[in-house]
Short mmCIF file of C-alpha atoms in Angstrom, two decimals:
data_model
loop_
_atom_site.label_atom_id
_atom_site.label_comp_id
_atom_site.label_asym_id
_atom_site.label_seq_id
_atom_site.Cartn_x
_atom_site.Cartn_y
_atom_site.Cartn_z
CA UNK G 25 9.06 1.04 15.56
CA UNK G 26 8.56 4.76 16.08
CA UNK G 27 6.02 7.48 15.65
CA UNK G 28 6.69 7.52 11.91
CA UNK G 29 5.67 3.92 11.47
CA UNK G 30 2.64 4.46 13.70
CA UNK G 31 1.53 7.35 11.53
CA UNK G 32 1.92 5.25 8.40
CA UNK G 33 -0.42 2.74 9.99
CA UNK G 34 -2.91 5.47 10.82
CA UNK G 35 -2.71 6.59 7.18
CA UNK G 36 -3.76 3.19 5.91
CA UNK G 37 -6.57 2.92 8.46
CA UNK G 38 -7.84 6.39 7.57
CA UNK G 39 -7.80 5.29 3.94
CA UNK G 40 -10.42 2.68 4.78
CA UNK G 41 -12.36 5.29 6.72
CA UNK G 42 -12.60 7.50 3.63
CA UNK G 43 -13.62 4.43 1.56
CA UNK G 44 -16.47 3.69 3.98
CA UNK G 45 -17.45 7.37 3.96
CA UNK G 46 -17.58 7.45 0.16
CA UNK G 47 -19.54 4.18 -0.04
CA UNK G 48 -22.08 5.34 2.50
CA UNK G 49 -22.60 8.80 1.10
CA UNK G 50 -22.77 8.16 -2.64
CA UNK G 51 -23.99 4.59 -3.02
CA UNK G 52 -27.43 5.64 -4.24
CA UNK G 53 -26.27 8.09 -6.88
CA UNK G 54 -23.20 6.07 -7.95
CA UNK G 55 -21.14 9.25 -7.72
CA UNK G 56 -18.49 7.31 -5.88
CA UNK G 57 -17.90 5.33 -9.09
CA UNK G 58 -17.53 8.50 -11.14
CA UNK G 59 -15.26 10.40 -8.76
CA UNK G 60 -11.76 10.41 -10.29
CA UNK G 61 -9.37 8.45 -8.12
CA UNK G 62 -5.68 8.95 -8.94
CA UNK G 63 -4.28 6.48 -6.38
CA UNK G 64 -4.34 3.41 -8.66
CA UNK G 65 -1.99 5.28 -11.00
CA UNK G 66 0.20 7.33 -8.68
CA UNK G 67 1.56 4.82 -6.10
CA UNK G 68 3.08 2.28 -8.55
CA UNK G 69 4.84 5.10 -10.41
CA UNK G 70 5.38 8.13 -8.20
CA UNK G 71 3.96 7.29 -4.78
CA UNK G 72 5.98 6.91 -1.57
CA UNK G 73 6.40 3.22 -2.36
CA UNK G 74 6.46 3.76 -6.12
CA UNK G 75 9.03 3.02 -8.79
CA UNK G 76 10.49 6.52 -9.03
CA UNK G 77 11.20 6.62 -5.29
CA UNK G 78 12.64 3.09 -5.47
CA UNK G 79 15.00 4.00 -8.32
CA UNK G 80 15.86 7.42 -6.86
CA UNK G 81 16.63 6.55 -3.23
CA UNK G 82 19.62 4.18 -3.71
CA UNK G 83 21.30 6.57 -6.15
CA UNK G 84 20.69 9.57 -3.88
CA UNK G 85 21.90 7.65 -0.79
CA UNK G 86 25.09 6.67 -2.60
CA UNK G 87 25.67 10.27 -3.71
CA UNK G 88 25.10 11.64 -0.20
CA UNK G 89 27.55 9.09 1.20
CA UNK G 90 30.22 10.33 -1.21
CA UNK G 91 29.44 14.03 -1.42
CA UNK G 92 26.47 15.74 0.24
CA UNK G 93 26.65 18.71 -2.13
CA UNK G 94 26.38 16.29 -5.05
CA UNK G 95 23.32 14.82 -3.37
CA UNK G 96 21.65 18.24 -3.29
CA UNK G 97 22.43 18.69 -6.99
CA UNK G 98 20.91 15.30 -7.85
CA UNK G 99 17.83 15.99 -5.73
CA UNK G 100 17.42 19.48 -7.23
CA UNK G 101 17.61 18.26 -10.82
CA UNK G 102 15.28 15.31 -10.17
CA UNK G 103 12.67 17.40 -8.38
CA UNK G 104 12.85 20.12 -11.04
CA UNK G 105 12.32 17.80 -13.99
CA UNK G 106 9.63 15.89 -12.15
CA UNK G 107 7.79 19.14 -11.43
CA UNK G 108 8.08 20.23 -15.07
CA UNK G 109 6.86 16.85 -16.33
CA UNK G 110 3.93 16.74 -13.93
CA UNK G 111 2.97 20.32 -14.75
CA UNK G 112 2.97 19.42 -18.44
CA UNK G 113 0.75 16.39 -17.80
CA UNK G 114 -1.68 18.51 -15.81
CA UNK G 115 -1.80 21.25 -18.48
CA UNK G 116 -2.40 18.75 -21.28
CA UNK G 117 -5.05 17.03 -19.21
CA UNK G 118 -6.85 20.27 -18.40
CA UNK G 119 -6.76 21.24 -22.09
CA UNK G 120 -8.30 17.90 -23.13
CA UNK G 121 -10.97 18.24 -20.45
CA UNK G 122 -11.85 21.71 -21.73
CA UNK G 123 -12.10 20.46 -25.33
CA UNK G 124 -14.34 17.56 -24.30
CA UNK G 125 -16.50 19.91 -22.24
CA UNK G 126 -17.05 22.26 -25.18
CA UNK G 127 -17.66 19.38 -27.60
CA UNK G 128 -20.33 17.72 -25.45
CA UNK G 129 -22.84 20.31 -24.22
CA UNK G 130 -26.06 19.29 -22.47
CA UNK G 131 -24.66 16.05 -21.02
CA UNK G 132 -24.99 16.50 -17.23
CA UNK G 133 -23.26 13.28 -16.24
CA UNK G 134 -20.33 13.85 -18.59
CA UNK G 135 -20.06 17.47 -17.45
CA UNK G 136 -19.91 16.28 -13.84
CA UNK G 137 -17.18 13.77 -14.63
CA UNK G 138 -15.13 16.29 -16.63
CA UNK G 139 -15.55 18.93 -13.93
CA UNK G 140 -14.30 16.56 -11.25
CA UNK G 141 -11.35 15.56 -13.42
CA UNK G 142 -10.47 19.23 -13.91
CA UNK G 143 -10.47 19.81 -10.16
CA UNK G 144 -8.51 16.66 -9.35
CA UNK G 145 -5.74 16.85 -11.97
CA UNK G 146 -3.56 19.28 -9.96
CA UNK G 147 -3.70 16.74 -7.13
CA UNK G 148 -1.52 14.49 -9.28
CA UNK G 149 1.16 17.21 -9.36
CA UNK G 150 1.08 17.72 -5.60
CA UNK G 151 0.95 14.11 -4.48
CA UNK G 152 3.69 12.87 -6.80
CA UNK G 153 6.06 15.72 -5.99
CA UNK G 154 5.34 15.22 -2.28
CA UNK G 155 6.26 11.55 -2.64
CA UNK G 156 9.63 12.46 -4.12
CA UNK G 157 10.30 14.93 -1.33
CA UNK G 158 9.45 12.11 1.10
CA UNK G 159 12.03 9.87 -0.58
CA UNK G 160 14.62 12.65 -0.19
CA UNK G 161 13.81 12.87 3.53
CA UNK G 162 14.17 9.08 3.80
CA UNK G 163 17.66 9.35 2.32
CA UNK G 164 18.42 11.76 5.17
CA UNK G 165 17.04 9.19 7.66
CA UNK G 166 14.02 11.31 8.57
CA UNK G 167 10.76 9.34 8.67
CA UNK G 168 8.30 11.16 10.92
CA UNK G 169 7.08 13.84 8.52
CA UNK G 170 6.78 11.56 5.44
CA UNK G 171 4.77 9.12 7.55
CA UNK G 172 2.48 11.86 8.86
CA UNK G 173 1.51 13.53 5.60
CA UNK G 174 -0.64 10.64 4.26
CA UNK G 175 -2.53 10.75 7.55
CA UNK G 176 -3.15 14.44 6.96
CA UNK G 177 -4.51 13.75 3.47
CA UNK G 178 -6.86 11.08 4.78
CA UNK G 179 -8.11 13.33 7.58
CA UNK G 180 -8.90 16.10 5.10
CA UNK G 181 -10.55 13.54 2.78
CA UNK G 182 -12.76 12.13 5.56
CA UNK G 183 -13.70 15.59 6.81
CA UNK G 184 -14.64 16.59 3.27
CA UNK G 185 -16.81 13.49 2.77
CA UNK G 186 -18.53 13.35 6.15
CA UNK G 187 -18.58 16.94 7.42
CA UNK G 188 -17.88 19.67 4.86
CA UNK G 189 -19.77 18.20 1.88
CA UNK G 190 -23.12 17.65 3.67
CA UNK G 191 -22.80 21.04 5.40
CA UNK G 192 -22.00 22.90 2.18
CA UNK G 193 -24.64 21.43 -0.14
CA UNK G 194 -27.52 18.96 -0.26
CA UNK G 195 -27.27 17.79 -3.88
CA UNK G 196 -24.88 14.95 -4.65
CA UNK G 197 -23.05 16.72 -7.49
CA UNK G 198 -22.06 19.70 -5.35
CA UNK G 199 -20.97 17.37 -2.58
CA UNK G 200 -18.76 15.51 -5.04
CA UNK G 201 -17.08 18.80 -6.01
CA UNK G 202 -16.51 19.61 -2.33
CA UNK G 203 -14.87 16.23 -1.83
CA UNK G 204 -12.65 16.73 -4.88
CA UNK G 205 -11.54 20.14 -3.59
CA UNK G 206 -10.87 18.63 -0.16
CA UNK G 207 -8.62 16.01 -1.71
CA UNK G 208 -6.75 18.67 -3.68
CA UNK G 209 -6.22 20.73 -0.51
CA UNK G 210 -4.89 17.63 1.22
CA UNK G 211 -2.40 17.12 -1.60
CA UNK G 212 -1.19 20.72 -1.35
CA UNK G 213 -0.70 20.31 2.40
CA UNK G 214 1.26 17.10 1.86
CA UNK G 215 3.79 18.95 -0.25
CA UNK G 216 3.89 22.21 1.71
CA UNK G 217 4.52 20.63 5.11
CA UNK G 218 7.60 18.69 3.98
CA UNK G 219 9.53 21.46 2.27
CA UNK G 220 10.55 23.38 5.44
CA UNK G 221 11.69 20.12 7.05
CA UNK G 222 13.83 19.34 4.01
CA UNK G 223 15.41 22.79 4.24
CA UNK G 224 16.04 22.40 7.97
CA UNK G 225 17.90 19.14 7.35
CA UNK G 226 20.38 20.97 5.14
CA UNK G 227 18.95 20.74 1.63
CA UNK G 228 19.76 23.71 -0.59
CA UNK G 229 18.44 24.00 -4.13
CA UNK G 230 21.38 23.68 -6.53
CA UNK G 231 20.38 22.91 -10.11
CA UNK G 232 23.49 21.62 -11.89
CA UNK G 233 22.57 19.35 -14.80
CA UNK G 234 26.13 18.37 -15.85
CA UNK G 235 26.97 17.32 -12.29
CA UNK G 236 23.74 15.36 -11.80
CA UNK G 237 23.39 13.89 -15.29
CA UNK G 238 25.03 10.54 -14.53
CA UNK G 239 22.85 9.99 -11.45
CA UNK G 240 19.69 10.95 -13.31
CA UNK G 241 20.60 8.55 -16.13
CA UNK G 242 20.93 5.71 -13.63
CA UNK G 243 17.54 6.55 -12.14
CA UNK G 244 15.85 6.61 -15.54
CA UNK G 245 17.52 3.35 -16.63
CA UNK G 246 16.02 1.43 -13.69
CA UNK G 247 12.63 3.16 -13.58
CA UNK G 248 10.63 0.91 -15.93
CA UNK G 249 11.94 -2.43 -14.57
CA UNK G 250 11.23 -1.26 -11.03
CA UNK G 251 7.75 -0.10 -11.99
CA UNK G 252 6.88 -3.51 -13.38
CA UNK G 253 8.55 -5.34 -10.51
CA UNK G 254 6.69 -3.36 -7.84
CA UNK G 255 3.34 -3.68 -9.62
CA UNK G 256 3.19 -7.50 -9.72
CA UNK G 257 0.56 -7.81 -6.98
CA UNK G 258 -1.48 -4.98 -8.52
CA UNK G 259 -1.23 -6.66 -11.92
CA UNK G 260 -2.41 -9.94 -10.42
CA UNK G 261 -5.35 -8.22 -8.75
CA UNK G 262 -6.16 -6.45 -12.04
CA UNK G 263 -6.16 -9.86 -13.71
CA UNK G 264 -8.58 -11.04 -11.04
CA UNK G 265 -10.94 -8.15 -11.85
CA UNK G 266 -10.69 -8.68 -15.61
CA UNK G 267 -11.41 -12.40 -15.21
CA UNK G 268 -14.39 -11.54 -13.01
CA UNK G 269 -15.81 -9.23 -15.66
CA UNK G 270 -15.23 -11.66 -18.52
CA UNK G 271 -16.58 -14.76 -16.77
CA UNK G 272 -19.57 -13.22 -14.95
CA UNK G 273 -23.20 -13.62 -15.94
CA UNK G 274 -26.33 -12.04 -14.40
CA UNK G 275 -28.15 -15.37 -14.60
CA UNK G 276 -26.98 -18.76 -13.26
CA UNK G 277 -26.21 -21.62 -15.63
CA UNK G 278 -25.79 -19.35 -18.64
CA UNK G 279 -23.67 -20.92 -21.45
CA UNK G 280 -20.58 -19.06 -22.62
CA UNK G 281 -21.27 -18.33 -26.27
CA UNK G 282 -17.68 -17.65 -27.28
CA UNK G 283 -16.70 -21.10 -25.91
CA UNK G 284 -19.26 -22.88 -28.06
CA UNK G 285 -21.98 -23.01 -25.38
CA UNK G 286 -20.27 -26.07 -23.84
CA UNK G 287 -19.35 -24.29 -20.60
CA UNK G 288 -21.50 -22.21 -18.25
CA UNK G 289 -20.30 -18.90 -16.82
CA UNK G 290 -18.58 -19.77 -13.52
CA UNK G 291 -19.28 -16.42 -11.84
CA UNK G 292 -22.39 -14.48 -10.93
CA UNK G 293 -22.79 -10.76 -11.47
CA UNK G 294 -21.14 -8.80 -8.67
CA UNK G 295 -17.94 -10.83 -8.60
CA UNK G 296 -15.84 -7.82 -9.63
CA UNK G 297 -17.36 -5.76 -6.80
CA UNK G 298 -16.60 -8.49 -4.25
CA UNK G 299 -13.01 -8.60 -5.49
CA UNK G 300 -12.70 -4.81 -5.19
CA UNK G 301 -13.92 -4.69 -1.60
CA UNK G 302 -11.88 -7.74 -0.64
CA UNK G 303 -8.79 -6.12 -2.16
CA UNK G 304 -9.34 -2.91 -0.22
CA UNK G 305 -9.49 -4.84 3.06
CA UNK G 306 -6.39 -6.99 2.52
CA UNK G 307 -4.45 -3.87 1.55
CA UNK G 308 -4.89 -2.56 5.11
CA UNK G 309 -2.24 -4.83 6.70
CA UNK G 310 -0.06 -4.47 3.60
CA UNK G 311 -0.07 -0.69 3.98
CA UNK G 312 0.31 -0.72 7.76
CA UNK G 313 2.94 -3.46 7.92
CA UNK G 314 4.61 -4.35 4.62
CA UNK G 315 4.99 -0.88 3.13
CA UNK G 316 5.92 0.64 6.49
CA UNK G 317 8.73 -1.85 7.17
CA UNK G 318 9.92 -1.56 3.56
CA UNK G 319 9.91 2.24 3.74
CA UNK G 320 11.97 2.24 6.93
CA UNK G 321 14.42 -0.50 5.93
CA UNK G 322 15.06 0.77 2.37
CA UNK G 323 17.32 3.72 3.29
CA UNK G 324 19.30 1.40 5.56
CA UNK G 325 19.70 -1.14 2.76
CA UNK G 326 20.68 1.63 0.34
CA UNK G 327 23.26 3.05 2.72
CA UNK G 328 24.95 -0.30 3.28
CA UNK G 329 24.78 -1.07 -0.44
CA UNK G 330 26.51 2.25 -1.15
CA UNK G 331 29.29 1.13 1.20
CA UNK G 332 29.48 -2.31 -0.42
CA UNK G 333 28.76 -4.05 2.89
CA UNK G 334 26.94 -7.21 1.73
CA UNK G 335 26.89 -8.81 5.18
CA UNK G 336 24.94 -5.88 6.59
CA UNK G 337 22.60 -5.90 3.61
CA UNK G 338 21.73 -9.52 4.40
CA UNK G 339 21.32 -8.67 8.10
CA UNK G 340 19.10 -5.71 7.22
CA UNK G 341 16.85 -7.75 4.98
CA UNK G 342 16.65 -10.64 7.46
CA UNK G 343 15.62 -8.21 10.16
CA UNK G 344 12.97 -6.66 7.93
CA UNK G 345 11.54 -10.07 7.06
CA UNK G 346 11.48 -11.12 10.71
CA UNK G 347 9.53 -7.98 11.61
CA UNK G 348 7.11 -8.66 8.76
CA UNK G 349 6.57 -12.27 9.86
CA UNK G 350 6.04 -11.22 13.47
CA UNK G 351 3.40 -8.69 12.42
CA UNK G 352 1.83 -10.15 9.28
CA UNK G 353 1.12 -13.72 10.44
CA UNK G 354 -1.29 -12.58 13.20
CA UNK G 355 -2.64 -9.86 10.91
CA UNK G 356 -3.58 -12.49 8.33
CA UNK G 357 -5.28 -14.63 10.97
CA UNK G 358 -7.09 -11.62 12.40
CA UNK G 359 -8.33 -10.56 8.97
CA UNK G 360 -9.54 -14.11 8.32
CA UNK G 361 -11.35 -14.20 11.68
CA UNK G 362 -12.96 -10.76 11.41
CA UNK G 363 -13.69 -10.74 7.67
CA UNK G 364 -17.46 -10.87 8.08
CA UNK G 365 -17.76 -8.38 11.00
CA UNK G 366 -15.46 -5.90 9.26
CA UNK G 367 -17.30 -6.16 5.93
CA UNK G 368 -20.62 -5.71 7.73
CA UNK G 369 -19.39 -2.65 9.64
CA UNK G 370 -17.79 -0.91 6.67
CA UNK G 371 -20.11 -1.72 3.79
CA UNK G 372 -23.51 -3.17 4.80
CA UNK G 373 -25.85 -0.24 4.21
CA UNK G 374 -28.01 1.04 1.38
CA UNK G 375 -27.83 -1.35 -1.57
CA UNK G 376 -25.10 -3.45 0.06
CA UNK G 377 -27.17 -6.38 1.37
CA UNK G 378 -26.31 -9.15 3.90
CA UNK G 379 -25.64 -11.61 1.08
CA UNK G 380 -23.15 -9.09 -0.34
CA UNK G 381 -21.45 -9.01 3.07
CA UNK G 382 -21.06 -12.80 3.08
CA UNK G 383 -19.71 -12.76 -0.45
CA UNK G 384 -17.21 -10.02 0.34
CA UNK G 385 -16.15 -11.77 3.56
CA UNK G 386 -15.34 -14.90 1.59
CA UNK G 387 -13.10 -12.90 -0.71
CA UNK G 388 -11.40 -11.22 2.26
CA UNK G 389 -10.65 -14.62 3.82
CA UNK G 390 -9.18 -15.93 0.60
CA UNK G 391 -6.98 -12.86 0.12
CA UNK G 392 -5.99 -13.09 3.81
CA UNK G 393 -4.26 -16.40 3.11
CA UNK G 394 -1.51 -14.45 1.33
CA UNK G 395 -1.25 -11.39 3.60
CA UNK G 396 2.10 -12.54 5.00
CA UNK G 397 3.45 -12.79 1.45
CA UNK G 398 1.95 -9.46 0.33
CA UNK G 399 3.68 -7.80 3.29
CA UNK G 400 7.02 -9.53 2.69
CA UNK G 401 7.20 -8.65 -1.01
CA UNK G 402 7.89 -4.89 -0.65
CA UNK G 403 10.73 -5.66 1.74
CA UNK G 404 12.29 -8.40 -0.39
CA UNK G 405 12.09 -6.41 -3.61
CA UNK G 406 13.89 -3.47 -2.02
CA UNK G 407 16.77 -5.75 -1.11
CA UNK G 408 17.47 -5.96 -4.85
CA UNK G 409 16.66 -2.33 -5.60
CA UNK G 410 19.04 -1.07 -2.92
CA UNK G 411 21.81 -2.79 -4.90
CA UNK G 412 20.42 -1.28 -8.12
CA UNK G 413 19.33 -4.64 -9.48
CA UNK G 414 15.81 -4.12 -10.85
CA UNK G 415 15.96 -6.98 -13.35
CA UNK G 416 15.85 -10.00 -11.04
CA UNK G 417 12.53 -8.97 -9.39
CA UNK G 418 11.17 -8.14 -12.84
CA UNK G 419 11.99 -11.56 -14.30
CA UNK G 420 10.54 -13.31 -11.26
CA UNK G 421 7.49 -11.07 -11.33
CA UNK G 422 6.73 -11.87 -14.96
CA UNK G 423 6.89 -15.57 -14.17
CA UNK G 424 4.56 -15.11 -11.20
CA UNK G 425 2.02 -13.15 -13.27
CA UNK G 426 1.93 -16.01 -15.78
CA UNK G 427 1.46 -18.51 -12.96
CA UNK G 428 -1.36 -16.44 -11.48
CA UNK G 429 -3.14 -16.28 -14.83
CA UNK G 430 -2.97 -20.05 -15.26
CA UNK G 431 -4.21 -20.62 -11.70
CA UNK G 432 -7.09 -18.23 -12.36
CA UNK G 433 -8.16 -20.28 -15.38
CA UNK G 434 -8.04 -23.50 -13.32
CA UNK G 435 -9.52 -22.42 -9.97
CA UNK G 436 -12.29 -20.16 -11.26
CA UNK G 437 -14.45 -23.19 -12.12
CA UNK G 438 -14.52 -25.07 -8.79
CA UNK G 439 -14.17 -22.04 -6.46
CA UNK G 440 -15.89 -19.22 -8.45
CA UNK G 441 -14.51 -15.76 -7.59
CA UNK G 442 -12.79 -17.14 -4.49
CA UNK G 443 -10.50 -19.03 -6.86
CA UNK G 444 -9.21 -15.71 -8.17
CA UNK G 445 -8.23 -14.58 -4.68
CA UNK G 446 -6.65 -17.94 -3.86
CA UNK G 447 -4.62 -17.73 -7.09
CA UNK G 448 -3.28 -14.31 -6.11
CA UNK G 449 -2.35 -15.56 -2.63
CA UNK G 450 -0.55 -18.63 -4.03
CA UNK G 451 1.28 -16.49 -6.61
CA UNK G 452 2.44 -14.07 -3.91
CA UNK G 453 3.77 -16.94 -1.77
CA UNK G 454 5.63 -18.33 -4.79
CA UNK G 455 7.11 -14.91 -5.50
CA UNK G 456 8.35 -14.52 -1.90
CA UNK G 457 10.09 -17.89 -1.95
CA UNK G 458 11.62 -17.28 -5.37
CA UNK G 459 12.90 -13.81 -4.42
CA UNK G 460 14.35 -15.00 -1.10
CA UNK G 461 16.30 -17.83 -2.74
CA UNK G 462 17.51 -15.53 -5.53
CA UNK G 463 18.69 -12.92 -3.02
CA UNK G 464 20.52 -15.50 -0.91
CA UNK G 465 22.30 -16.91 -3.96
CA UNK G 466 23.27 -13.61 -5.51
CA UNK G 467 23.64 -10.97 -2.85
CA UNK G 468 24.60 -12.66 0.40
CA UNK G 469 23.22 -14.69 3.24
CA UNK G 470 19.80 -14.54 4.84
CA UNK G 471 19.46 -15.61 8.44
CA UNK G 472 17.14 -18.56 7.76
CA UNK G 473 17.49 -19.94 11.28
CA UNK G 474 16.38 -16.71 12.97
CA UNK G 475 13.56 -16.20 10.49
CA UNK G 476 12.34 -19.76 11.02
CA UNK G 477 12.32 -19.20 14.77
CA UNK G 478 10.33 -16.00 14.35
CA UNK G 479 7.85 -17.77 12.09
CA UNK G 480 7.39 -20.69 14.48
CA UNK G 481 6.84 -18.42 17.51
CA UNK G 482 4.42 -16.28 15.51
CA UNK G 483 2.40 -19.32 14.44
CA UNK G 484 2.10 -20.58 18.03
CA UNK G 485 1.10 -17.16 19.36
CA UNK G 486 -1.31 -16.67 16.46
CA UNK G 487 -3.01 -20.00 17.17
CA UNK G 488 -3.64 -18.93 20.77
CA UNK G 489 -4.78 -15.52 19.57
CA UNK G 490 -7.20 -16.98 17.04
CA UNK G 491 -8.77 -19.28 19.61
CA UNK G 492 -9.31 -16.41 22.03
CA UNK G 493 -10.75 -14.17 19.33
CA UNK G 494 -13.08 -16.91 18.12
CA UNK G 495 -14.35 -17.43 21.67
CA UNK G 496 -15.05 -13.72 22.12
CA UNK G 497 -16.76 -13.47 18.73
CA UNK G 498 -18.98 -16.46 19.52
CA UNK G 499 -20.03 -15.03 22.87
CA UNK G 500 -21.37 -11.75 21.48
CA UNK G 501 -25.16 -11.39 21.11
CA UNK G 502 -26.64 -11.38 17.62
CA UNK G 503 -27.78 -7.78 17.11
CA UNK G 504 -27.74 -5.93 13.81
CA UNK G 505 -27.26 -2.43 15.25
CA UNK G 506 -24.26 -0.23 14.58
CA UNK G 507 -23.06 -0.47 18.17
CA UNK G 508 -23.04 -4.25 17.99
CA UNK G 509 -21.21 -4.14 14.66
CA UNK G 510 -18.47 -2.01 16.20
CA UNK G 511 -18.22 -4.22 19.29
CA UNK G 512 -18.05 -7.33 17.06
CA UNK G 513 -14.90 -5.87 15.49
CA UNK G 514 -13.23 -4.11 18.41
CA UNK G 515 -13.75 -6.62 21.22
CA UNK G 516 -12.13 -9.61 19.43
CA UNK G 517 -9.45 -7.30 18.04
CA UNK G 518 -8.40 -6.07 21.49
CA UNK G 519 -8.43 -9.58 22.96
CA UNK G 520 -6.45 -10.96 20.01
CA UNK G 521 -3.82 -8.24 20.33
CA UNK G 522 -3.43 -8.79 24.08
CA UNK G 523 -3.19 -12.59 23.75
CA UNK G 524 -0.72 -12.43 20.87
CA UNK G 525 1.63 -10.05 22.68
CA UNK G 526 1.38 -12.02 25.93
CA UNK G 527 2.14 -15.36 24.29
CA UNK G 528 4.91 -13.82 22.17
CA UNK G 529 6.51 -12.41 25.30
CA UNK G 530 6.23 -15.78 27.03
CA UNK G 531 7.92 -17.44 24.05
CA UNK G 532 10.80 -14.96 24.20
CA UNK G 533 10.08 -13.09 20.96
CA UNK G 534 12.49 -10.20 20.61
CA UNK G 535 10.72 -8.49 17.70
CA UNK G 536 8.22 -6.63 19.85
CA UNK G 537 10.98 -5.23 22.08
CA UNK G 538 12.80 -4.11 18.96
CA UNK G 539 9.70 -2.46 17.55
CA UNK G 540 9.03 -0.52 20.74
CA UNK G 541 12.60 0.31 21.78
CA UNK G 542 14.88 3.10 20.67
CA UNK G 543 17.91 0.91 20.26
CA UNK G 544 18.30 -2.65 19.03
CA UNK G 545 20.94 -4.65 20.90
CA UNK G 546 21.98 -7.80 19.09
CA UNK G 547 23.07 -6.98 15.56
CA UNK G 548 24.48 -4.20 13.45
CA UNK G 549 21.24 -3.93 11.55
CA UNK G 550 19.32 -3.46 14.78
CA UNK G 551 21.79 -0.87 16.00
CA UNK G 552 21.50 1.08 12.76
CA UNK G 553 17.71 0.90 12.93
CA UNK G 554 17.78 2.15 16.51
CA UNK G 555 20.08 5.02 15.53
CA UNK G 556 17.72 5.98 12.73
CA UNK G 557 14.83 6.05 15.20
CA UNK G 558 16.90 8.07 17.64
CA UNK G 559 17.73 10.67 14.97
CA UNK G 560 14.12 10.88 13.89
CA UNK G 561 12.88 11.37 17.45
CA UNK G 562 15.73 13.63 18.37
CA UNK G 563 17.24 16.51 16.47
CA UNK G 564 16.01 15.59 13.03
CA UNK G 565 12.65 14.35 14.18
CA UNK G 566 11.54 17.05 16.57
CA UNK G 567 9.22 18.57 14.07
CA UNK G 568 7.56 15.30 13.34
#
């Protein structure tokens, strides 16, 4: 769509670069497992796509529409209390770390873990506050800087892992500290870079609790339902991991004692690791496509919801879903096609053996079946959140989690760990259909005809793309070197991209023109999206 979306995509790709750097550098000492990693906690709650931003943005957009000064008051109060709360969490955490350190002398591994936690805790303060500042910028229709700052964090992270840490020290513990400090510096930069942009766009700090109290109360009232609604896919993946741990055995054909020895364990040891790596890979298109489209479309949805324009809300959401289908269908096919080459390139070194690559590739392919649904979910859910309805996605999400759990229990026996991934994909598809029907019934129309046309054209173009990529992949020589591994990923990827765009153009797909143009031309939603891009690239976006 614009440079902001492109940067968001780079952020997700750099995230996988830092994962590969961590795996390669600390596999032998297992320090990668002990390094504190706040991301599993921060995004569902405070991250750019987290519950606090989702509950905050519609209320702030509505307030800015009515009275910009009132919007500054609401933003000031929210940011102030968030900063105070995060500072309290960090101080309590640092105190507990200090107590544990003093109570457990002469335990090198525990001391290392506690030391890393102490260094990383302030990162939680920076990254969560930066995410809320990003949401404020989104309410002002500025996307470039919020999309760039995660890229900056990932660059600092990768430099710390691959350049600074080995240059600074040779022992693994010192290198882990260097990486932790690098991550903290990246978090500080994320926050510091956005504040001048916010000021330039007109924000002035104005703490007025009585004036902002009603808005803050509305944010708090919807926070927990939104947190649970946004975390459904993460909860399902967590269920996958828990099932993998419970039903795994180091030896084949080992009876399950707590089931009366009448059933053998269906999984082999290592299933949880295969799920983890598979999850990291399927999250790449979700971060690049689903979250990016949702992040851009959410302020537009919130603005039209604040005006009570239900027709435009439906047009906005239909447009977002069409963009997701146009991008996510080929992404799913590409991930399925390149699962093994990508797993080999990123992970196959040290203790990660060829059989581990094949096992991980199988998980990636199974998760890839639901990539289109994983990408559509953030967009659909925000259609409800923009109208300050967090309860419908929550109710549907709880039903989907139950369905996923039952599918896990059924499919784990014939399909082993692949059954867990298939269950998650099926549950995500069910959730998409359920949410779409609920939105159409409650909130207004969805353009089913246009979305069906987009889906059909994407499937045809994807089929041609997959055939071309498969031919290229089959023509490459079998060589285990790093150069060959990179070619085995990049060559089919480039060919697939070219074929997909060419066939889409021949079929008359308008989504690519919309994504690459400044101004949409055929609907109000497109016009609004084009205006947002124009503002971001123009006066408001010059710094981005």
